[in-house]
Structures are given as C-alpha cells and as structure tokens.
XYZ file of C-alpha atoms in Angstrom:
599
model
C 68.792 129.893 255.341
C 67.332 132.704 253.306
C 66.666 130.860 250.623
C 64.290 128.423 252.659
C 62.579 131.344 253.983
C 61.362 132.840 250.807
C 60.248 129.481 249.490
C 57.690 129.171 252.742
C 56.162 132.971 252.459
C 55.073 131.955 248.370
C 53.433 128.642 249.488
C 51.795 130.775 251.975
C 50.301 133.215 249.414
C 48.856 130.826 247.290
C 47.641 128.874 249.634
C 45.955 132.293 250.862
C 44.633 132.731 247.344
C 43.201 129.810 246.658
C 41.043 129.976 249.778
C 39.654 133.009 248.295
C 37.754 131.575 245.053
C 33.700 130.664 245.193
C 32.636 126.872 245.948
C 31.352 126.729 242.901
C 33.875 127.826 240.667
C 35.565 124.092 239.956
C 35.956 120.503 240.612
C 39.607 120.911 242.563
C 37.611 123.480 244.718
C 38.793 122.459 248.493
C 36.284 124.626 250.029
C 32.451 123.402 248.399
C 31.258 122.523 252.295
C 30.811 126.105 252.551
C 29.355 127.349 249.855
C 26.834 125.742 247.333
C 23.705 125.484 244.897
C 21.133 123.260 245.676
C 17.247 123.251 243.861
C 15.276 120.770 246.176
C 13.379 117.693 244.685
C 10.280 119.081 245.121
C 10.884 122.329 242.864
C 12.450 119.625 240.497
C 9.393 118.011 239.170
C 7.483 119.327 235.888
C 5.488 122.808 235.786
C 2.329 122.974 234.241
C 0.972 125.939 232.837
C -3.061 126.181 232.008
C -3.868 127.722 228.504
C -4.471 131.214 230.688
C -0.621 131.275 231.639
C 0.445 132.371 235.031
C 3.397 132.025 237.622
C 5.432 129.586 239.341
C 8.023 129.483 241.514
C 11.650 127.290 241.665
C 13.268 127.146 244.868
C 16.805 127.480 245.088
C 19.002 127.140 247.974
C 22.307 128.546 247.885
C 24.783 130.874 249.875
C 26.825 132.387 247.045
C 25.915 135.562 245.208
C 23.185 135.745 242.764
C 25.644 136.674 239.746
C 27.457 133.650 240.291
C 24.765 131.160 239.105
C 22.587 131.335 236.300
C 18.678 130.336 235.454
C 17.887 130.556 231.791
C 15.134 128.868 229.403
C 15.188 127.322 226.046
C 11.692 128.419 225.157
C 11.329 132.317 224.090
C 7.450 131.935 225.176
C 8.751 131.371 228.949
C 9.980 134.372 231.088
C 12.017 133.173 233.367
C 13.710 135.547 236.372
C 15.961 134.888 239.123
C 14.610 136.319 242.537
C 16.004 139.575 244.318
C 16.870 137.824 247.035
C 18.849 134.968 245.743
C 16.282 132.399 246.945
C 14.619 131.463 243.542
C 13.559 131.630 240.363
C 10.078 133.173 238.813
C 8.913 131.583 236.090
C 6.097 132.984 234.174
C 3.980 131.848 231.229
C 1.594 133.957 228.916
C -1.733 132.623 227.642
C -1.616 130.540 224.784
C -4.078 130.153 221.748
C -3.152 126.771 220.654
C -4.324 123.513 220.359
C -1.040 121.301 220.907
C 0.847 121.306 224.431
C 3.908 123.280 223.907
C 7.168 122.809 226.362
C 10.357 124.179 227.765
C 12.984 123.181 229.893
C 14.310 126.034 232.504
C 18.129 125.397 233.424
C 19.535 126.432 236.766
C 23.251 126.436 237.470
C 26.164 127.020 239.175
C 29.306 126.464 237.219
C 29.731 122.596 235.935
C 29.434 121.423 239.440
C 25.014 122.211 240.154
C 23.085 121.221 237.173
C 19.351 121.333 237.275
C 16.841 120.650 234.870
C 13.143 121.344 235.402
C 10.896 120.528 232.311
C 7.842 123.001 231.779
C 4.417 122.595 229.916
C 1.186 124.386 228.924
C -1.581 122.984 227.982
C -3.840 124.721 225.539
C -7.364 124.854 224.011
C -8.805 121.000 223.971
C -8.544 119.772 220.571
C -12.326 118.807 219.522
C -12.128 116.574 216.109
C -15.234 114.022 216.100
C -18.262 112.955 214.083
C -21.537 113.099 215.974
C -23.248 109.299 215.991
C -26.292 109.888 214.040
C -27.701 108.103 210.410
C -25.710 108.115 209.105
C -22.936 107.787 210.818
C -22.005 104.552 212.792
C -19.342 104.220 215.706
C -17.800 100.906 215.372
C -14.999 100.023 217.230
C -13.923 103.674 217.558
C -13.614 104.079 213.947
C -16.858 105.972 212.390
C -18.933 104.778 209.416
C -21.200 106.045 207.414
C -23.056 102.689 205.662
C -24.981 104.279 202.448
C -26.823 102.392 199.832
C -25.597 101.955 195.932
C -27.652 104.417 195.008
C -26.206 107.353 196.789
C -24.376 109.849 194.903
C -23.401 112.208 197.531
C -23.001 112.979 201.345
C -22.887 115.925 203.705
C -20.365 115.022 206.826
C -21.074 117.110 210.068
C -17.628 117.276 211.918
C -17.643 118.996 215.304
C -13.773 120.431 215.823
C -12.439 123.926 217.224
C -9.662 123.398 214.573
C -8.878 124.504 211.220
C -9.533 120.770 209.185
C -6.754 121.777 206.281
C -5.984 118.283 205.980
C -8.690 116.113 204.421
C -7.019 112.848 203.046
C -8.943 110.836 200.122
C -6.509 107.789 198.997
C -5.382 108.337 195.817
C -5.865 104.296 195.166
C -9.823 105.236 195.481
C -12.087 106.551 192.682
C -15.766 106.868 193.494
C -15.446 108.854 195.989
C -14.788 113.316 195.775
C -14.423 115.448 197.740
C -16.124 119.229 196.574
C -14.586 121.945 198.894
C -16.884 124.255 197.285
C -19.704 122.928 199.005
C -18.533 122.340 202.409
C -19.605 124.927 204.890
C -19.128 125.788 208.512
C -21.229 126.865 210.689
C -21.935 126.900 214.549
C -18.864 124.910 215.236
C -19.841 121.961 212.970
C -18.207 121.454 209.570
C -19.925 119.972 206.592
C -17.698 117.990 204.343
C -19.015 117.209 200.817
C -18.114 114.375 199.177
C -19.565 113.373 195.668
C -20.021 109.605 194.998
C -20.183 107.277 191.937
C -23.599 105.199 192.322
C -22.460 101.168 192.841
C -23.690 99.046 189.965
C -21.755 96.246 191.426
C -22.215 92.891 193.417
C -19.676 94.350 195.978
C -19.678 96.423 198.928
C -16.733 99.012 198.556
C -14.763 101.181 201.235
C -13.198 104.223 201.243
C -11.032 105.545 204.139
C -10.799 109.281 204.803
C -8.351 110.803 207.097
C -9.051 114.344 208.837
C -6.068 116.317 210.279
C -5.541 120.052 211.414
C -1.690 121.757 211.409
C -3.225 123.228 214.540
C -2.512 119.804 216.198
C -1.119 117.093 214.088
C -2.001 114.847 216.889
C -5.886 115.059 216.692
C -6.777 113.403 213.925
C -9.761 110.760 212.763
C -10.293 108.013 210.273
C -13.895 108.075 209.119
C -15.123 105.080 206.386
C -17.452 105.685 203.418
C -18.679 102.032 203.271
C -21.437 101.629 199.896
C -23.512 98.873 200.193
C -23.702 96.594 196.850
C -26.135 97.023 194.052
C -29.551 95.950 195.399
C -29.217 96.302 199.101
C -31.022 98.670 201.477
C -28.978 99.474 204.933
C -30.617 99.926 208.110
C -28.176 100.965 210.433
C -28.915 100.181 214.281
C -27.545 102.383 216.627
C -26.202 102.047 220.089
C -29.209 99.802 222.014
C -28.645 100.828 225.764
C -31.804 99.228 226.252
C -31.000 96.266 224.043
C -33.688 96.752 222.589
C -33.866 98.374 218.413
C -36.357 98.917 215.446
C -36.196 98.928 211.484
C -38.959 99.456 208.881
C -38.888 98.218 205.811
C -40.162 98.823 202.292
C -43.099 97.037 201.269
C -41.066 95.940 197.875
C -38.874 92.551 198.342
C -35.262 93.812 199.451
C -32.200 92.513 201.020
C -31.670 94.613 204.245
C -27.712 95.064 205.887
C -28.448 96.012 209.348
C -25.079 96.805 211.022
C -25.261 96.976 214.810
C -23.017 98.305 218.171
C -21.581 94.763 219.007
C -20.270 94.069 222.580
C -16.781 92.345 222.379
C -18.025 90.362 225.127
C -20.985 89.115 223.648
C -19.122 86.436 221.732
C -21.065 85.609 218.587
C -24.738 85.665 217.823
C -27.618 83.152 217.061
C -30.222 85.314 214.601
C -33.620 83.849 215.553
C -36.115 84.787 213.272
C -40.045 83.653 214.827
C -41.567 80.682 212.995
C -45.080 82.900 211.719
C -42.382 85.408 209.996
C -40.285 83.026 207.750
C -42.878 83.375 205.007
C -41.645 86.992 204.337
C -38.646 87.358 206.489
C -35.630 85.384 205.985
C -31.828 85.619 207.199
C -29.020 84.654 205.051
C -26.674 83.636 208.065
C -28.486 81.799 211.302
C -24.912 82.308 213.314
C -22.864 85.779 212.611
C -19.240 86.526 214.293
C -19.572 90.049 213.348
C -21.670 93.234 213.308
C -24.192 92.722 210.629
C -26.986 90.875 209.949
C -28.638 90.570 206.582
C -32.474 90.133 206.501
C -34.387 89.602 203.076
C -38.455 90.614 202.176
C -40.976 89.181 199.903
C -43.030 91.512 198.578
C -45.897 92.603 201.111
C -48.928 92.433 198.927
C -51.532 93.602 201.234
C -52.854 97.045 202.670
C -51.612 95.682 206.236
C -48.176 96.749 207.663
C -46.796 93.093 208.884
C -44.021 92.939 211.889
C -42.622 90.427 213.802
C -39.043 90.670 216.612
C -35.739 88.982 215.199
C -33.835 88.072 218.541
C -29.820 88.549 218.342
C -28.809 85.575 221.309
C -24.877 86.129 222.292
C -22.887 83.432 222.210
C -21.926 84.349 226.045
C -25.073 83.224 228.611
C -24.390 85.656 230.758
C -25.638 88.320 228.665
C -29.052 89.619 227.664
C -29.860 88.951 224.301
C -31.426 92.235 222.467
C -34.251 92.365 219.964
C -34.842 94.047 216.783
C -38.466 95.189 215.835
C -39.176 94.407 212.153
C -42.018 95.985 210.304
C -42.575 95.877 206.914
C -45.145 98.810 205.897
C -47.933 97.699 203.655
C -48.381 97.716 200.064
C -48.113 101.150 198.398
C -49.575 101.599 195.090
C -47.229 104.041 193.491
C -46.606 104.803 189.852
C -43.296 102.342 189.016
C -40.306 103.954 188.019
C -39.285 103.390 183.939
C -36.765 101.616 182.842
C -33.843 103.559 181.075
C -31.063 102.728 178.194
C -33.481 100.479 175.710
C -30.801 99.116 172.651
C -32.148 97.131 169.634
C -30.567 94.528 167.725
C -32.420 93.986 164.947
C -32.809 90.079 163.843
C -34.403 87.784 161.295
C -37.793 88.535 162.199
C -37.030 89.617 165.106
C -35.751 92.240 167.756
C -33.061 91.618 170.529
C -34.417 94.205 173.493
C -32.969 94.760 176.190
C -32.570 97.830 178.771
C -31.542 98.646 182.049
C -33.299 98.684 185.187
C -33.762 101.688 187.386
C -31.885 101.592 190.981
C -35.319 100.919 192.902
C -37.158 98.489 190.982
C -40.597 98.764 192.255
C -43.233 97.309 189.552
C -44.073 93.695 189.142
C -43.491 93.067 185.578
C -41.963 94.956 182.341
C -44.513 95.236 179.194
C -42.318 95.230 175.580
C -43.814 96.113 172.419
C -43.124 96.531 168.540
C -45.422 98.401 167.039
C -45.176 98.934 162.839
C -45.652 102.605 161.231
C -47.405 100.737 158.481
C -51.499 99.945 158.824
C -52.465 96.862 159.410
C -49.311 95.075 160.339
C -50.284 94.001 164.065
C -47.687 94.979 167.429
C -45.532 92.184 168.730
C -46.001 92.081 172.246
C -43.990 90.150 175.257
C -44.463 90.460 178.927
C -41.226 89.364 181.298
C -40.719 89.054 185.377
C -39.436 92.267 186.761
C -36.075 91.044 187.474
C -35.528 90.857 183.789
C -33.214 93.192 181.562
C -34.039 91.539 177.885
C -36.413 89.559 175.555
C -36.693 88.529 171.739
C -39.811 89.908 169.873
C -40.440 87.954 167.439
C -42.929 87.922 164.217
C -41.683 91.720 162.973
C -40.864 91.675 159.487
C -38.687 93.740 156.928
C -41.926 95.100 155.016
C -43.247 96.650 157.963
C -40.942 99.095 157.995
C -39.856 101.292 161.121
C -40.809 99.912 164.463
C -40.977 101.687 167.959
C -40.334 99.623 170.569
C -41.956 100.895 174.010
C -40.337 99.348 177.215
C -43.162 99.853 179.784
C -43.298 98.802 183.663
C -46.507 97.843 185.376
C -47.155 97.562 189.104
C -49.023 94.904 191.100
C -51.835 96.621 190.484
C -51.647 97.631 187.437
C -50.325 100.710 187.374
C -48.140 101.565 184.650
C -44.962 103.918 184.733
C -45.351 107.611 183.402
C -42.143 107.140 181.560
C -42.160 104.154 179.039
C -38.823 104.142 177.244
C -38.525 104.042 173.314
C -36.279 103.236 170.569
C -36.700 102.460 166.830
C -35.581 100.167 165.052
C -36.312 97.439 161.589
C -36.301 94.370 161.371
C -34.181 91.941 159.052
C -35.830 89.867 156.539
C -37.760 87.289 158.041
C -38.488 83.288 156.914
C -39.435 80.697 159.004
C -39.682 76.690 158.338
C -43.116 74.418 160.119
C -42.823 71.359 160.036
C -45.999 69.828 159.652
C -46.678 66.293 161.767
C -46.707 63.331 159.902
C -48.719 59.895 161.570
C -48.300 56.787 159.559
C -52.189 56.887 158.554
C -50.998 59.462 156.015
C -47.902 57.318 154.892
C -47.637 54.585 151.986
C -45.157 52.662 150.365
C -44.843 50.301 147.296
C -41.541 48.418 149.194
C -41.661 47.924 152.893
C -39.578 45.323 154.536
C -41.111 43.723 157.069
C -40.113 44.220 160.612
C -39.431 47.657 159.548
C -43.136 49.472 158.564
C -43.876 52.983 157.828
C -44.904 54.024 161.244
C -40.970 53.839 161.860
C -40.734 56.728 159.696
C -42.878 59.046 161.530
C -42.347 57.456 165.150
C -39.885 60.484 166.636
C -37.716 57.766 167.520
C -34.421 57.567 165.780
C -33.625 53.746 167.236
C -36.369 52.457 164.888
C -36.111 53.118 161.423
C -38.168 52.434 157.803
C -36.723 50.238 155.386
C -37.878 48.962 151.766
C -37.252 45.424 150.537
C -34.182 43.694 150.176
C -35.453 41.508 147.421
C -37.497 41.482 145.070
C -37.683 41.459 140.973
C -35.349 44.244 139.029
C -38.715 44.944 137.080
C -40.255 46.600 139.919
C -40.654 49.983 139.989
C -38.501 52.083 142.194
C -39.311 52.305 146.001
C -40.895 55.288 147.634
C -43.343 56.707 150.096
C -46.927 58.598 149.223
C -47.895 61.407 151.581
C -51.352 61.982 151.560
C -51.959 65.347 153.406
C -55.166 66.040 155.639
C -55.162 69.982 154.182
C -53.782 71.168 151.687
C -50.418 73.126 151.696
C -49.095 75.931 149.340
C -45.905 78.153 149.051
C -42.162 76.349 149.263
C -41.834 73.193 150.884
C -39.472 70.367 151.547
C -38.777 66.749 152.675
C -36.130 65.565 155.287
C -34.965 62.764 156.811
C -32.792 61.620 159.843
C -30.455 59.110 159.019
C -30.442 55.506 160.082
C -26.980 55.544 161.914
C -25.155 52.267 161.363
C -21.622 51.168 160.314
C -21.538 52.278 157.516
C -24.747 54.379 156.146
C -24.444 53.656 153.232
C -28.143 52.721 151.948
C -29.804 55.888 153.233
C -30.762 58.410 150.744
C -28.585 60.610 148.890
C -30.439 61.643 146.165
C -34.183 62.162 145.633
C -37.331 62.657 143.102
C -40.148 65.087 144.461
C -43.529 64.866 143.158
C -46.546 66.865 144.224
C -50.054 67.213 143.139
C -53.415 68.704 144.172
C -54.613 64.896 143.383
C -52.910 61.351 143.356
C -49.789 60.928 142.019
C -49.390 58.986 138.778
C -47.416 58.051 136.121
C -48.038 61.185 134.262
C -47.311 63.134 137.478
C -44.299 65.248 136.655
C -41.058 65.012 139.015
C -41.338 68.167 140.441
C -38.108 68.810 141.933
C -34.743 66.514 141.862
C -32.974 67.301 145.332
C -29.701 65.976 146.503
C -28.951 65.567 150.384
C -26.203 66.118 152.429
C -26.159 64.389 155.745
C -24.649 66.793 158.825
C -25.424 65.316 161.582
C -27.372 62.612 160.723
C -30.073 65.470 159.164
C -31.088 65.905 155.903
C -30.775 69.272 154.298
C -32.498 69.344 150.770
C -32.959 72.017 148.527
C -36.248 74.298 148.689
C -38.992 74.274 146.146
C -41.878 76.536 145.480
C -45.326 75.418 144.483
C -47.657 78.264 143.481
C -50.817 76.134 144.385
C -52.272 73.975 147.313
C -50.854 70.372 147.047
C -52.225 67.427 148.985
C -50.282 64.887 147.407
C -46.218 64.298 148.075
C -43.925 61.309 146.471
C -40.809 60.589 148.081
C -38.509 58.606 145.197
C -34.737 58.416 146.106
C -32.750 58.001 143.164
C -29.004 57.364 144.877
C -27.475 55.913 147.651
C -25.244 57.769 150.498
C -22.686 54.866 148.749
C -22.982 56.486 145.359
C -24.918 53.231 143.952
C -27.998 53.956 141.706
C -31.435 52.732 142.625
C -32.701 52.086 138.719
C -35.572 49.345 140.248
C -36.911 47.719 142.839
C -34.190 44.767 142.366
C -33.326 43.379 146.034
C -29.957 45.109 146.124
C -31.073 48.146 145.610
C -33.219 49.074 149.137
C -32.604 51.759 150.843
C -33.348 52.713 154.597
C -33.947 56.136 156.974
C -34.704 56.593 160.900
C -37.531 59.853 160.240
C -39.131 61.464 157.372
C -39.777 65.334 157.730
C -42.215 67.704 156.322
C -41.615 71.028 156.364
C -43.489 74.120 155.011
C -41.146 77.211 154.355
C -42.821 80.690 154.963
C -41.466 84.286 153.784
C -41.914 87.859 153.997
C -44.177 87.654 150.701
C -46.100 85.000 152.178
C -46.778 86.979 155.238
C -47.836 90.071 153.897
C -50.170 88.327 151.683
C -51.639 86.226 154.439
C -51.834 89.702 156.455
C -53.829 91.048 153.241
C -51.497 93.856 152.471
C-alpha cells in the first residue's frame, strides 16, 4: 500500500513541472493555447526603404516575455530592435549612396514553433545610363546608333549617367574601331567617349557593337552601334517625325544618300514615291522597303538654283498617315576640287601605266594626266578621263626623252583646277610601233591570177575570199608574184604579211618569200632585197624586218616555197600558190622618232 502511494506523489510532480515550461519552448508543449508568437499578415509583407533611410515598424503579438523570442537581421546595414514593451520590432535603415537596390531579410522567432520572415529593401540613387537622340545618334528599336559616313575617322559619344562607366566593352572580333581614354572627358554630368575609326574603303557597311556598364550597378547597362556607311555613301539620318513630316539637303555633287528613319512597327512596310518632275535627278534604288532605310541617289545639280521636290514614305497599313521627306539639293558650288593622291608609274614600251587614287569626296568633273619630257623639244603626252576613273595609258613617250613627270590634275565643271596636282617621275621603255599602211587593189598587180580569184581578194579585209595565181600554165613562165605600187613614198623598215587561206590542208600558201623594193619599177636588174621565211600562227604571217635607208614606192612580192615544202622554180601549173590578205606594214623606232621630231 505504500508502495502505490509513492508512485502517485512522482507522477504528480512532473506533471506539476511540466505545466511550468513556456508555450513556446517545443512541439510536445501541452499548454501553446496560452501562450504564443504571432506577427500578423499585414506586418508580413516587404519593407521598403527610400535612398534617405528611415523607420518601420513589425508588429508582433505575443504574451510571453521578450527574452524568450528573438528578432535578428541578415544585413549589417539594417538595425533592427525589439520594442520595450514586447509588442514589436523597430527596424531602421540609414541612407544609402548607391545605385543598385540592396536587401535584407529580418527574422522573428519564437523557438522552432513561430517562424517569420519579412524581406526588406532600399532603393537608391536612379541609375541614369543613356545616349541623348541627336546626329548623330539614332534610337532604333531601343538600341542607339550612330550612322557615320566612310570617311569618318573619329567620334565624340555624349553619355548622360550618374555612374562611374568603368566598363566600356569593344569586341575583340572588331578592328576599326578604338577606343582613346585619353580623350574622353566629363563634364556637367555628360561623358564623352572617344573612339578612333579606320576610314571604310570598302563596298560594305560595317558594325561595331559597344557595351557600357558601371560596377556601381551591373544592371544598368546599354548597347550602342557604330554603324559606317560603305565607301561612297552620304547618310542623312531622319529623326523621330512626330509630325510625320522630315527634311534632308543634299550636296550639289551626284551621291548615293542612306536615310535611316524612326519606323512604326505598325506601319507595315513602305511604298517610296518619288514625284514624276524629280526622277531626272532623284532616284530610289528600292520602290518597296520592309525596313528603316531608304536609299536616294543625285545627279549632279549643274545650275546656280537649289532644286527640291517631297519623297512620300506610304505604309503598307491604310490606316496610317503616310509622312513626307523634303528633298533639296543645294545648287552648284564652284569650289576648287580636291587632288587626287598615291600616283604609281609603270613604265611601258612607249608608254606609261598611271594610275592613282581618288580622294574620299570626289568633287571635280574630270582628271587631266600628263607626261611632260625634261628634254626640249620632245612634246607632253596628254589624256583626259571621266572622274570616276583611277588609271590611263599615255602613250607616245619614248626612251630618249629621258625623265618624265607625270602631273595627275582634277578639273571642275567649270574649270577649275585643284591646288594640289599630284606628281611622280618616271622613263619610259624603248618604244617601236608597226602602221600598216592600206592597200586597195588599184595599187595591186600580178603576172598569174586565176580567175575567179582577182587581186582585189587580197586587199578585201575579208578572209572568206582569197587571191590565187594560176593553176596552169607553161614551166617557162616566170615565177608568180604581186607589184605594189605605192601612192607616197615610204622609208625606214618595212614588211609584208599575209593571212592565210584556211583550207584542209594549207598547203599552197606561202612559206617562203623574195622582197624587192625600189624608188622606181621593179625589173630584172632589181636586186632581191630581202629573202624572208614565214611562219603561220594563227593563220598570220610573221616575216622578218628589213630596213631601207631611202623612200621606196615600188614593192615585189615573189614567194619562193610552199607551206608543203615544194619549190615554186616557174610559173608551171603545179606550182600556184594562194593567200586570204596581203599586209603592209611600216615599222617605226626610237631613231626614227627623234629624227622626225628634229632632235
């Protein structure tokens, strides 16, 4: 009986005890009705803080002692304090100096049984990263351009930003474009980047991407595109037309215009519309466009009147208001051309191989090239081209001569001339040159002509038809040939040719030849004055040269061989011979220059 007595008091006592313990203290807690921790849903959502700081309040509702629950932050920037009177929690921020919204989360609890979790944020200074929209710089689509002609070798770009720009990203894959940190400056909130350029000397439009960042906020950043128009194209950039309504001027020279433009998404695409009394000067190279740009090209405006006309963009979509771009072209302005640059020389026989290259605004109507001989007498080689030309051939400059200086000069409609011809020197290689002189078949005569087949086939520039002596005929005739009688006298080397009569085999045209020449008829007592033997390339015969001191009227064309190897000994039947066209040809040389230039 004792024993069950002493077994009731100890259930008592820790039943006693166990009463005793806080609500909070654990999950097998009997007695949490009474006492507990509660942070209501509308202290629950997120705190914002301004940049300036301040204080907020949690409210907590609980009935157990404040150093039985806890209120703690993982931020060291946020104070956080549990109230005096157990009722809530103080929260307080400082100012912050950034640019990037920082956050916290504040924890309130009561043992593993009241868990709450309030999130915290403060805002700072607005991040300002942007490019103003001015030429030129061109908002489209968000992303900013700046659309620069070939030409341009460097840009200054204004960014407006509150942050420190340490991050200035140039692809590594591009090479015209540098940026110089030594020339960018700040000033009055606006930062000017400076980026060198390589001119474009090609038929391309290139891009370039450039990324700006700031550590200050990683999250503010802008893409801004170096776009460089192709050699030879101006850019007019239109920008946003509120009004729909936009103007370009251009130069009086004949140009190819880009004009980019704000598109509307909704506008579909566009019908360019160029009026019927400006096609004459004013032409585009697309009458439909699905994107952003038109292209316009000039003629040159030759007048002292400014012409203009309004190119009409008409959107696809009817329910929008098609805008207008003003056109004017400004009359023509009689400058002083730019000069060509880079002139090389190749010196040939007798002549020069010129050529140069042009500046990047060609602006003069025609390039003047000349040759012009240190020695007296000798008299300049001159050739005019079309302004869109880079070379030309002088010809008739001559080894003897000596030095030339060849002047590469540009000339304006009007004729004004540039300030800065461009030079080079150079001489010539030894010149020669072969005339053929015209042959009619009044000047032609034959002792053997088959009929069917007359001289005037000799000299008729047709190589269907051809001469042909007799196939018959007694072995004590003399050997067949043709007499040129001349209608002035030549001097200094000469030389007969012939085309060949092509058939099967070509085997009666002339391989071998006797020349004769005299101031007077030919006779018997004419000496041979040259023995030439053909070969046939190409159906052309190439004979040796000869040199006659004096004028000769008089020519005698004797073959001697066939192509077939066969002897022509007589006028015997088998041994006729045949050709399509007889040449004569006068052969010229440095000597025979000079002399005829009396020097």
């Amino acid at each position: 009986m004792k024993l069950k007595n002493n077994f009731l008091f100890i259930l008592s006592v820790l039943f006693v005890g166990t009463l005793g313990l806080a609500s909070c203290a654990a999950d097998y807690d009997t007695d949490f009705k009474n006492k507990e921790l509660v942070v209501p849903h509308s202290s629950q959502r997120m705190i914002s803080f301004n940049k300036d700081g301040g204080e907020q309040q949690i409210v907590v509702e609980t009935n157990i002692s404040l150093d039985e629950w806890t209120a703690v932050s993982n931020a060291e920037w946020l104070t956080v304090t549990k109230n005096a009177d157990g009722k809530g929690v103080t929260v307080k921020a400082p100012s912050y100096a950034g640019f990037k919204a920082r956050e916290a989360v504040i924890t309130v609890a009561c043992g593993e049984r009241s868990t709450y979790d309030i999130k915290v944020s403060q805002m700072g200074y607005e991040s300002i990263l942007r490019i103003p929209e001015e030429s030129p710089f061109f908002n489209r689509e968000g992303t900013f351009y700046s659309l620069l002609e070939s030409k341009t070798t460097s840009i200054d770009v204004p960014v407006e930003t509150n942050l420190n720009l340490d991050n200035i990203i140039v692809p590594d894959t591009v090479s015209f474009v540098h940026l110089d940190a030594s020339k960018t400056v700040k000033e009055n909130g606006i930062i000017r980047l400076h980026f060198d350029m390589d001119a474009n000397t090609t038929a391309e439009k290139r891009y370039c991407t450039v990324r700006l960042k700031s550590s200050d906020n990683w999250d503010a950043s802008i893409e801004y595109v170096i776009e460089q128009a192709a050699k030879g194209y101006k850019v007019r950039p239109i920008y946003p037309m509120e009004s729909k309504e936009a103007s370009v001027e251009l130069l009086d020279l004949g140009r190819t215009y880009r004009v980019p433009f704000q598109r509307a998404t909704v506008d579909g695409n566009y019908e360019i519309i160029v009026p019927e009394s400006a096609k004459d000067w004013l032409t585009t190279t697309k009458k439909n466009i699905s994107g952003s740009e038109l292209v316009l090209t000039t003629t040159l405006n030759t007048t002292d009147n400014a012409r203009s006309c309004d190119v009409v963009c008409k959107p696809s979509n009817s329910s929008v208001k098609p805008f207008t771009i003003h056109v004017t072209q400004q009359p023509f302005q009689d400058v002083v051309p730019a000069g060509v640059n880079e002139v090389k020389v190749t010196p040939g026989k007798g002549q020069f191989n010129v050529s140069w290259k042009s500046p990047d605004e060609v602006n003069y109507e025609k390039v003047i090239i000349k040759a012009k001989s240190s020695m007296a007498g000798v008299p300049e080689s001159v050739k005019e081209v079309a302004a869109s030309e880079t070379s030309c051939v002088l010809d008739d400059v001559f080894k003897f001569a000596g030095d030339y200086t060849i002047t590469v000069t540009t000339q304006g409609l009007r004729g004004k001339n540039t300030d800065a011809p461009a030079t080079a020197t150079a001489q010539a290689n030894e010149w020669s040159e072969s005339v053929e002189i015209p042959l009619t078949a009044e000047m032609l005569s034959s002792n053997s002509v088959q009929a069917g087949h007359e001289l005037g086939s000799a000299v008729d520039r047709d190589d269907k038809t051809f001469f042909q002596t007799k196939s018959n005929g007694s072995t004590s005739e003399p050997k067949p040939y043709i007499d040129i009688t001349l209608n002035e006298a030549i001097s200094g080397t000469f030389y007969i040719g012939f085309d060949e009569h092509k058939v099967t085999s070509n085997d009666r045209n002339p391989k071998k030849a006797n020349i004769y020449a005299s101031a007077d008829v030919i006779t018997a007592a004419t000496p041979v004055t040259t023995q030439v033997t053909y070969r046939s390339a190409n159906a052309v015969g190439i004979p040796l040269a000869y040199s006659h001191g004096t004028g000769i009227t008089h020519i005698r064309f004797e073959p001697t061989q066939r192509k077939n190897g066969s002897m022509i000994l007589n006028g015997g039947g088998s041994s006729f011979w045949y050709l399509a066209e007889l040449h004569l040809y006068v052969h010229h040389d440095e000597a025979w220059k000079k002399a005829k230039l009396g020097l």
